[in-house]
């Protein structure tokens, strides 16, 4: 499943066959919970008994407070299914202090998950 | 009972020589996206730092989405009507976002409770509180995560200032001031 990016919602790739999940862009849709509900359901189904290696990329340049909650919900689903081998990558630009703090908060809150920081440089 | 809220809102803020953007009208999702993009371009043109642009953008979106979710009026004209001004103080490299909209009386207590909860918390304590609330989902409701004021407070240079002015029909004029 691919959800195309808009001005206020991210591109979302949910690739079951290749174990690839990605969120890219800005996330502040008006009805954030409504936007993410089918994605959360997909993730619940995906991780249910799925042992395949999975990569999950967060490439969000801005997200609103409702999305902050959603990311906790997503990481909760992953944590509840730690039998799957999953690499989580958190992309942020070196200038984005807020994103660095967000990365630290998510990493600290989910110590059992491996969340790798990927620092982007330049414009 | 209807009253000229647009006029009342219009006098909510005086435009001064530090003003770089102001808006009075009804908002929706598209309007928020378009103004956010416009403000971002404006700040880039004015050579604001990437961190400052990011903070102004984030606080603008969070403020306007709150307005969209919680504005209330008794007439079509009043629905989602808001007034905001963005000022820039070059001496202190500080932006101020003041906003004004109409809310239900009950919202006052919800907002005041949230503001009281975060008053005097430093950034580390705010971050911890966001984590606790997000994990417990304690403030989640049908329109959001209930984390807006917490997230905004992390990004402001000074505590969030709010005030409430009673109008007619159980409506309040809500004003908010963010220093970025």
PDB file of N, CA, C and O in Angstrom, chain A residues 59-122:
ATOM      1  N   UNK A  59      10.965   9.558   8.031  1.00  0.00           N
ATOM      2  CA  UNK A  59      11.623  10.700   7.373  1.00  0.00           C
ATOM      3  C   UNK A  59      10.692  11.904   7.446  1.00  0.00           C
ATOM      4  O   UNK A  59      10.365  12.515   6.434  1.00  0.00           O
ATOM      5  N   UNK A  60      10.265  12.185   8.650  1.00  0.00           N
ATOM      6  CA  UNK A  60       9.283  13.260   8.837  1.00  0.00           C
ATOM      7  C   UNK A  60       9.996  14.566   9.170  1.00  0.00           C
ATOM      8  O   UNK A  60      10.773  14.634  10.121  1.00  0.00           O
ATOM      9  N   UNK A  61       9.741  15.593   8.384  1.00  0.00           N
ATOM     10  CA  UNK A  61      10.407  16.880   8.615  1.00  0.00           C
ATOM     11  C   UNK A  61       9.621  17.736   9.600  1.00  0.00           C
ATOM     12  O   UNK A  61      10.151  18.657  10.186  1.00  0.00           O
ATOM     13  N   UNK A  62       8.351  17.468   9.733  1.00  0.00           N
ATOM     14  CA  UNK A  62       7.538  18.121  10.762  1.00  0.00           C
ATOM     15  C   UNK A  62       6.320  17.244  11.026  1.00  0.00           C
ATOM     16  O   UNK A  62       5.738  16.677  10.104  1.00  0.00           O
ATOM     17  N   UNK A  63       5.941  17.137  12.294  1.00  0.00           N
ATOM     18  CA  UNK A  63       4.671  16.460  12.595  1.00  0.00           C
ATOM     19  C   UNK A  63       3.990  17.183  13.745  1.00  0.00           C
ATOM     20  O   UNK A  63       4.638  17.723  14.647  1.00  0.00           O
ATOM     21  N   UNK A  64       2.667  17.200  13.715  1.00  0.00           N
ATOM     22  CA  UNK A  64       1.889  17.905  14.740  1.00  0.00           C
ATOM     23  C   UNK A  64       1.761  17.044  16.003  1.00  0.00           C
ATOM     24  O   UNK A  64       2.225  15.897  16.049  1.00  0.00           O
ATOM     25  N   UNK A  65       1.111  17.613  17.010  1.00  0.00           N
ATOM     26  CA  UNK A  65       1.044  16.915  18.296  1.00  0.00           C
ATOM     27  C   UNK A  65       0.253  15.612  18.203  1.00  0.00           C
ATOM     28  O   UNK A  65       0.559  14.640  18.895  1.00  0.00           O
ATOM     29  N   UNK A  66      -0.748  15.587  17.326  1.00  0.00           N
ATOM     30  CA  UNK A  66      -1.521  14.347  17.163  1.00  0.00           C
ATOM     31  C   UNK A  66      -0.647  13.253  16.544  1.00  0.00           C
ATOM     32  O   UNK A  66      -0.738  12.069  16.913  1.00  0.00           O
ATOM     33  N   UNK A  67       0.229  13.651  15.622  1.00  0.00           N
ATOM     34  CA  UNK A  67       1.136  12.668  15.022  1.00  0.00           C
ATOM     35  C   UNK A  67       2.164  12.194  16.047  1.00  0.00           C
ATOM     36  O   UNK A  67       2.599  11.032  16.013  1.00  0.00           O
ATOM     37  N   UNK A  68       2.549  13.086  16.970  1.00  0.00           N
ATOM     38  CA  UNK A  68       3.440  12.682  18.068  1.00  0.00           C
ATOM     39  C   UNK A  68       2.843  11.460  18.767  1.00  0.00           C
ATOM     40  O   UNK A  68       3.533  10.475  19.043  1.00  0.00           O
ATOM     41  N   UNK A  69       1.539  11.558  19.039  1.00  0.00           N
ATOM     42  CA  UNK A  69       0.838  10.445  19.678  1.00  0.00           C
ATOM     43  C   UNK A  69       0.852   9.203  18.789  1.00  0.00           C
ATOM     44  O   UNK A  69       1.094   8.080  19.257  1.00  0.00           O
ATOM     45  N   UNK A  70       0.588   9.403  17.507  1.00  0.00           N
ATOM     46  CA  UNK A  70       0.522   8.274  16.573  1.00  0.00           C
ATOM     47  C   UNK A  70       1.860   7.527  16.505  1.00  0.00           C
ATOM     48  O   UNK A  70       1.894   6.290  16.452  1.00  0.00           O
ATOM     49  N   UNK A  71       2.967   8.289  16.523  1.00  0.00           N
ATOM     50  CA  UNK A  71       4.277   7.628  16.450  1.00  0.00           C
ATOM     51  C   UNK A  71       4.498   6.751  17.695  1.00  0.00           C
ATOM     52  O   UNK A  71       5.024   5.637  17.591  1.00  0.00           O
ATOM     53  N   UNK A  72       4.059   7.241  18.853  1.00  0.00           N
ATOM     54  CA  UNK A  72       4.123   6.393  20.050  1.00  0.00           C
ATOM     55  C   UNK A  72       3.288   5.129  19.838  1.00  0.00           C
ATOM     56  O   UNK A  72       3.695   4.027  20.212  1.00  0.00           O
ATOM     57  N   UNK A  73       2.120   5.295  19.228  1.00  0.00           N
ATOM     58  CA  UNK A  73       1.247   4.142  18.991  1.00  0.00           C
ATOM     59  C   UNK A  73       1.911   3.137  18.035  1.00  0.00           C
ATOM     60  O   UNK A  73       1.830   1.924  18.232  1.00  0.00           O
ATOM     61  N   UNK A  74       2.571   3.679  17.004  1.00  0.00           N
ATOM     62  CA  UNK A  74       3.250   2.807  16.033  1.00  0.00           C
ATOM     63  C   UNK A  74       4.383   2.035  16.730  1.00  0.00           C
ATOM     64  O   UNK A  74       4.504   0.811  16.576  1.00  0.00           O
ATOM     65  N   UNK A  75       5.178   2.762  17.525  1.00  0.00           N
ATOM     66  CA  UNK A  75       6.305   2.100  18.194  1.00  0.00           C
ATOM     67  C   UNK A  75       5.819   1.113  19.252  1.00  0.00           C
ATOM     68  O   UNK A  75       6.466   0.095  19.506  1.00  0.00           O
ATOM     69  N   UNK A  76       4.661   1.394  19.828  1.00  0.00           N
ATOM     70  CA  UNK A  76       4.061   0.429  20.761  1.00  0.00           C
ATOM     71  C   UNK A  76       3.717  -0.877  20.044  1.00  0.00           C
ATOM     72  O   UNK A  76       3.932  -1.971  20.581  1.00  0.00           O
ATOM     73  N   UNK A  77       3.173  -0.757  18.842  1.00  0.00           N
ATOM     74  CA  UNK A  77       2.832  -1.960  18.061  1.00  0.00           C
ATOM     75  C   UNK A  77       4.099  -2.753  17.766  1.00  0.00           C
ATOM     76  O   UNK A  77       4.135  -3.982  17.904  1.00  0.00           O
ATOM     77  N   UNK A  78       5.159  -2.030  17.378  1.00  0.00           N
ATOM     78  CA  UNK A  78       6.424  -2.713  17.074  1.00  0.00           C
ATOM     79  C   UNK A  78       6.964  -3.397  18.331  1.00  0.00           C
ATOM     80  O   UNK A  78       7.379  -4.558  18.282  1.00  0.00           O
ATOM     81  N   UNK A  79       6.936  -2.665  19.436  1.00  0.00           N
ATOM     82  CA  UNK A  79       7.475  -3.231  20.680  1.00  0.00           C
ATOM     83  C   UNK A  79       6.707  -4.472  21.133  1.00  0.00           C
ATOM     84  O   UNK A  79       7.282  -5.423  21.645  1.00  0.00           O
ATOM     85  N   UNK A  80       5.408  -4.443  20.906  1.00  0.00           N
ATOM     86  CA  UNK A  80       4.588  -5.597  21.288  1.00  0.00           C
ATOM     87  C   UNK A  80       4.856  -6.819  20.414  1.00  0.00           C
ATOM     88  O   UNK A  80       4.376  -7.917  20.701  1.00  0.00           O
ATOM     89  N   UNK A  81       5.568  -6.590  19.309  1.00  0.00           N
ATOM     90  CA  UNK A  81       5.816  -7.693  18.361  1.00  0.00           C
ATOM     91  C   UNK A  81       7.307  -7.854  18.114  1.00  0.00           C
ATOM     92  O   UNK A  81       7.754  -7.948  16.973  1.00  0.00           O
ATOM     93  N   UNK A  82       8.065  -7.882  19.188  1.00  0.00           N
ATOM     94  CA  UNK A  82       9.506  -7.870  19.034  1.00  0.00           C
ATOM     95  C   UNK A  82      10.084  -9.197  18.532  1.00  0.00           C
ATOM     96  O   UNK A  82      11.289  -9.343  18.381  1.00  0.00           O
ATOM     97  N   UNK A  83       9.216 -10.163  18.282  1.00  0.00           N
ATOM     98  CA  UNK A  83       9.710 -11.409  17.702  1.00  0.00           C
ATOM     99  C   UNK A  83      10.144 -11.187  16.260  1.00  0.00           C
ATOM    100  O   UNK A  83      10.913 -11.937  15.695  1.00  0.00           O
ATOM    101  N   UNK A  84       9.660 -10.083  15.675  1.00  0.00           N
ATOM    102  CA  UNK A  84      10.087  -9.770  14.311  1.00  0.00           C
ATOM    103  C   UNK A  84      11.402  -9.005  14.374  1.00  0.00           C
ATOM    104  O   UNK A  84      11.635  -8.238  15.288  1.00  0.00           O
ATOM    105  N   UNK A  85      12.266  -9.233  13.373  1.00  0.00           N
ATOM    106  CA  UNK A  85      13.528  -8.512  13.323  1.00  0.00           C
ATOM    107  C   UNK A  85      13.277  -7.184  12.610  1.00  0.00           C
ATOM    108  O   UNK A  85      12.951  -7.159  11.426  1.00  0.00           O
ATOM    109  N   UNK A  86      13.425  -6.105  13.327  1.00  0.00           N
ATOM    110  CA  UNK A  86      13.078  -4.826  12.724  1.00  0.00           C
ATOM    111  C   UNK A  86      14.147  -3.769  12.979  1.00  0.00           C
ATOM    112  O   UNK A  86      14.652  -3.629  14.093  1.00  0.00           O
ATOM    113  N   UNK A  87      14.495  -3.087  11.929  1.00  0.00           N
ATOM    114  CA  UNK A  87      15.430  -1.965  12.024  1.00  0.00           C
ATOM    115  C   UNK A  87      14.629  -0.685  11.831  1.00  0.00           C
ATOM    116  O   UNK A  87      13.964  -0.506  10.810  1.00  0.00           O
ATOM    117  N   UNK A  88      14.696   0.193  12.810  1.00  0.00           N
ATOM    118  CA  UNK A  88      13.985   1.467  12.707  1.00  0.00           C
ATOM    119  C   UNK A  88      15.012   2.571  12.478  1.00  0.00           C
ATOM    120  O   UNK A  88      15.997   2.688  13.221  1.00  0.00           O
ATOM    121  N   UNK A  89      14.803   3.358  11.442  1.00  0.00           N
ATOM    122  CA  UNK A  89      15.707   4.469  11.132  1.00  0.00           C
ATOM    123  C   UNK A  89      14.965   5.792  11.289  1.00  0.00           C
ATOM    124  O   UNK A  89      13.877   5.968  10.722  1.00  0.00           O
ATOM    125  N   UNK A  90      15.563   6.692  12.051  1.00  0.00           N
ATOM    126  CA  UNK A  90      14.946   8.001  12.294  1.00  0.00           C
ATOM    127  C   UNK A  90      15.805   9.056  11.582  1.00  0.00           C
ATOM    128  O   UNK A  90      16.907   9.363  12.016  1.00  0.00           O
ATOM    129  N   UNK A  91      15.305   9.595  10.494  1.00  0.00           N
ATOM    130  CA  UNK A  91      16.047  10.570   9.701  1.00  0.00           C
ATOM    131  C   UNK A  91      15.751  11.983  10.192  1.00  0.00           C
ATOM    132  O   UNK A  91      14.593  12.324  10.418  1.00  0.00           O
ATOM    133  N   UNK A  92      16.792  12.761  10.332  1.00  0.00           N
ATOM    134  CA  UNK A  92      16.575  14.172  10.624  1.00  0.00           C
ATOM    135  C   UNK A  92      17.736  15.009  10.108  1.00  0.00           C
ATOM    136  O   UNK A  92      18.854  14.522   9.958  1.00  0.00           O
ATOM    137  N   UNK A  93      17.422  16.261   9.844  1.00  0.00           N
ATOM    138  CA  UNK A  93      18.454  17.167   9.351  1.00  0.00           C
ATOM    139  C   UNK A  93      19.273  17.685  10.519  1.00  0.00           C
ATOM    140  O   UNK A  93      18.734  17.929  11.604  1.00  0.00           O
ATOM    141  N   UNK A  94      20.544  17.852  10.289  1.00  0.00           N
ATOM    142  CA  UNK A  94      21.444  18.280  11.376  1.00  0.00           C
ATOM    143  C   UNK A  94      21.027  19.603  12.020  1.00  0.00           C
ATOM    144  O   UNK A  94      21.327  19.863  13.180  1.00  0.00           O
ATOM    145  N   UNK A  95      20.347  20.462  11.255  1.00  0.00           N
ATOM    146  CA  UNK A  95      19.916  21.766  11.793  1.00  0.00           C
ATOM    147  C   UNK A  95      18.629  21.694  12.600  1.00  0.00           C
ATOM    148  O   UNK A  95      18.245  22.669  13.241  1.00  0.00           O
ATOM    149  N   UNK A  96      17.935  20.581  12.514  1.00  0.00           N
ATOM    150  CA  UNK A  96      16.610  20.501  13.120  1.00  0.00           C
ATOM    151  C   UNK A  96      16.695  20.028  14.579  1.00  0.00           C
ATOM    152  O   UNK A  96      16.649  18.834  14.878  1.00  0.00           O
ATOM    153  N   UNK A  97      16.837  21.004  15.473  1.00  0.00           N
ATOM    154  CA  UNK A  97      17.001  20.679  16.898  1.00  0.00           C
ATOM    155  C   UNK A  97      15.777  19.957  17.461  1.00  0.00           C
ATOM    156  O   UNK A  97      15.903  19.095  18.330  1.00  0.00           O
ATOM    157  N   UNK A  98      14.618  20.333  16.969  1.00  0.00           N
ATOM    158  CA  UNK A  98      13.397  19.688  17.463  1.00  0.00           C
ATOM    159  C   UNK A  98      13.387  18.199  17.121  1.00  0.00           C
ATOM    160  O   UNK A  98      12.969  17.364  17.926  1.00  0.00           O
ATOM    161  N   UNK A  99      13.848  17.895  15.912  1.00  0.00           N
ATOM    162  CA  UNK A  99      13.854  16.495  15.471  1.00  0.00           C
ATOM    163  C   UNK A  99      14.851  15.676  16.277  1.00  0.00           C
ATOM    164  O   UNK A  99      14.618  14.500  16.565  1.00  0.00           O
ATOM    165  N   UNK A 100      15.969  16.310  16.652  1.00  0.00           N
ATOM    166  CA  UNK A 100      16.971  15.609  17.467  1.00  0.00           C
ATOM    167  C   UNK A 100      16.351  15.264  18.835  1.00  0.00           C
ATOM    168  O   UNK A 100      16.481  14.136  19.318  1.00  0.00           O
ATOM    169  N   UNK A 101      15.670  16.242  19.420  1.00  0.00           N
ATOM    170  CA  UNK A 101      15.017  16.010  20.725  1.00  0.00           C
ATOM    171  C   UNK A 101      13.946  14.926  20.598  1.00  0.00           C
ATOM    172  O   UNK A 101      13.815  14.064  21.479  1.00  0.00           O
ATOM    173  N   UNK A 102      13.196  14.970  19.508  1.00  0.00           N
ATOM    174  CA  UNK A 102      12.159  13.946  19.301  1.00  0.00           C
ATOM    175  C   UNK A 102      12.791  12.557  19.210  1.00  0.00           C
ATOM    176  O   UNK A 102      12.289  11.591  19.797  1.00  0.00           O
ATOM    177  N   UNK A 103      13.904  12.473  18.457  1.00  0.00           N
ATOM    178  CA  UNK A 103      14.601  11.191  18.320  1.00  0.00           C
ATOM    179  C   UNK A 103      15.024  10.673  19.698  1.00  0.00           C
ATOM    180  O   UNK A 103      14.821   9.497  20.029  1.00  0.00           O
ATOM    181  N   UNK A 104      15.587  11.567  20.499  1.00  0.00           N
ATOM    182  CA  UNK A 104      16.048  11.164  21.837  1.00  0.00           C
ATOM    183  C   UNK A 104      14.879  10.678  22.691  1.00  0.00           C
ATOM    184  O   UNK A 104      14.986   9.681  23.412  1.00  0.00           O
ATOM    185  N   UNK A 105      13.766  11.383  22.597  1.00  0.00           N
ATOM    186  CA  UNK A 105      12.604  10.993  23.411  1.00  0.00           C
ATOM    187  C   UNK A 105      12.073   9.614  23.010  1.00  0.00           C
ATOM    188  O   UNK A 105      11.769   8.783  23.874  1.00  0.00           O
ATOM    189  N   UNK A 106      11.953   9.386  21.706  1.00  0.00           N
ATOM    190  CA  UNK A 106      11.436   8.079  21.265  1.00  0.00           C
ATOM    191  C   UNK A 106      12.428   6.952  21.614  1.00  0.00           C
ATOM    192  O   UNK A 106      12.018   5.872  22.035  1.00  0.00           O
ATOM    193  N   UNK A 107      13.707   7.235  21.442  1.00  0.00           N
ATOM    194  CA  UNK A 107      14.716   6.210  21.760  1.00  0.00           C
ATOM    195  C   UNK A 107      14.692   5.865  23.245  1.00  0.00           C
ATOM    196  O   UNK A 107      14.761   4.694  23.621  1.00  0.00           O
ATOM    197  N   UNK A 108      14.602   6.919  24.064  1.00  0.00           N
ATOM    198  CA  UNK A 108      14.587   6.691  25.517  1.00  0.00           C
ATOM    199  C   UNK A 108      13.326   5.939  25.955  1.00  0.00           C
ATOM    200  O   UNK A 108      13.365   5.124  26.877  1.00  0.00           O
ATOM    201  N   UNK A 109      12.236   6.250  25.304  1.00  0.00           N
ATOM    202  CA  UNK A 109      10.965   5.647  25.709  1.00  0.00           C
ATOM    203  C   UNK A 109      10.841   4.191  25.271  1.00  0.00           C
ATOM    204  O   UNK A 109      10.068   3.424  25.842  1.00  0.00           O
ATOM    205  N   UNK A 110      11.599   3.833  24.227  1.00  0.00           N
ATOM    206  CA  UNK A 110      11.541   2.446  23.723  1.00  0.00           C
ATOM    207  C   UNK A 110      12.955   1.850  23.722  1.00  0.00           C
ATOM    208  O   UNK A 110      13.524   1.583  22.664  1.00  0.00           O
ATOM    209  N   UNK A 111      13.517   1.613  24.907  1.00  0.00           N
ATOM    210  CA  UNK A 111      14.911   1.143  24.969  1.00  0.00           C
ATOM    211  C   UNK A 111      15.107  -0.243  24.371  1.00  0.00           C
ATOM    212  O   UNK A 111      16.230  -0.604  24.002  1.00  0.00           O
ATOM    213  N   UNK A 112      14.037  -1.005  24.280  1.00  0.00           N
ATOM    214  CA  UNK A 112      14.172  -2.362  23.734  1.00  0.00           C
ATOM    215  C   UNK A 112      14.181  -2.380  22.206  1.00  0.00           C
ATOM    216  O   UNK A 112      14.447  -3.420  21.598  1.00  0.00           O
ATOM    217  N   UNK A 113      13.857  -1.250  21.610  1.00  0.00           N
ATOM    218  CA  UNK A 113      13.872  -1.185  20.144  1.00  0.00           C
ATOM    219  C   UNK A 113      15.176  -0.524  19.687  1.00  0.00           C
ATOM    220  O   UNK A 113      15.693   0.370  20.357  1.00  0.00           O
ATOM    221  N   UNK A 114      15.667  -0.979  18.561  1.00  0.00           N
ATOM    222  CA  UNK A 114      16.854  -0.337  18.005  1.00  0.00           C
ATOM    223  C   UNK A 114      16.409   0.758  17.047  1.00  0.00           C
ATOM    224  O   UNK A 114      15.899   0.473  15.960  1.00  0.00           O
ATOM    225  N   UNK A 115      16.560   1.988  17.492  1.00  0.00           N
ATOM    226  CA  UNK A 115      16.180   3.123  16.634  1.00  0.00           C
ATOM    227  C   UNK A 115      17.472   3.845  16.266  1.00  0.00           C
ATOM    228  O   UNK A 115      18.143   4.426  17.130  1.00  0.00           O
ATOM    229  N   UNK A 116      17.782   3.788  14.995  1.00  0.00           N
ATOM    230  CA  UNK A 116      19.058   4.373  14.542  1.00  0.00           C
ATOM    231  C   UNK A 116      18.840   5.783  14.027  1.00  0.00           C
ATOM    232  O   UNK A 116      17.906   6.025  13.242  1.00  0.00           O
ATOM    233  N   UNK A 117      19.703   6.705  14.475  1.00  0.00           N
ATOM    234  CA  UNK A 117      19.618   8.083  13.974  1.00  0.00           C
ATOM    235  C   UNK A 117      20.353   8.184  12.648  1.00  0.00           C
ATOM    236  O   UNK A 117      21.479   7.729  12.529  1.00  0.00           O
ATOM    237  N   UNK A 118      19.723   8.757  11.660  1.00  0.00           N
ATOM    238  CA  UNK A 118      20.368   9.006  10.375  1.00  0.00           C
ATOM    239  C   UNK A 118      20.357  10.519  10.161  1.00  0.00           C
ATOM    240  O   UNK A 118      19.312  11.112   9.946  1.00  0.00           O
ATOM    241  N   UNK A 119      21.528  11.111  10.307  1.00  0.00           N
ATOM    242  CA  UNK A 119      21.621  12.569  10.257  1.00  0.00           C
ATOM    243  C   UNK A 119      21.870  13.027   8.828  1.00  0.00           C
ATOM    244  O   UNK A 119      22.832  12.594   8.176  1.00  0.00           O
ATOM    245  N   UNK A 120      21.007  13.894   8.364  1.00  0.00           N
ATOM    246  CA  UNK A 120      21.132  14.431   7.004  1.00  0.00           C
ATOM    247  C   UNK A 120      21.862  15.758   7.061  1.00  0.00           C
ATOM    248  O   UNK A 120      21.591  16.588   7.943  1.00  0.00           O
ATOM    249  N   UNK A 121      22.769  15.962   6.122  1.00  0.00           N
ATOM    250  CA  UNK A 121      23.522  17.213   6.104  1.00  0.00           C
ATOM    251  C   UNK A 121      23.251  17.994   4.832  1.00  0.00           C
ATOM    252  O   UNK A 121      22.724  17.452   3.868  1.00  0.00           O
ATOM    253  N   UNK A 122      23.611  19.282   4.877  1.00  0.00           N
ATOM    254  CA  UNK A 122      23.420  20.138   3.703  1.00  0.00           C
ATOM    255  C   UNK A 122      21.989  20.624   3.610  1.00  0.00           C
ATOM    256  O   UNK A 122      21.187  20.413   4.516  1.00  0.00           O
TER     257      UNK A 122
END
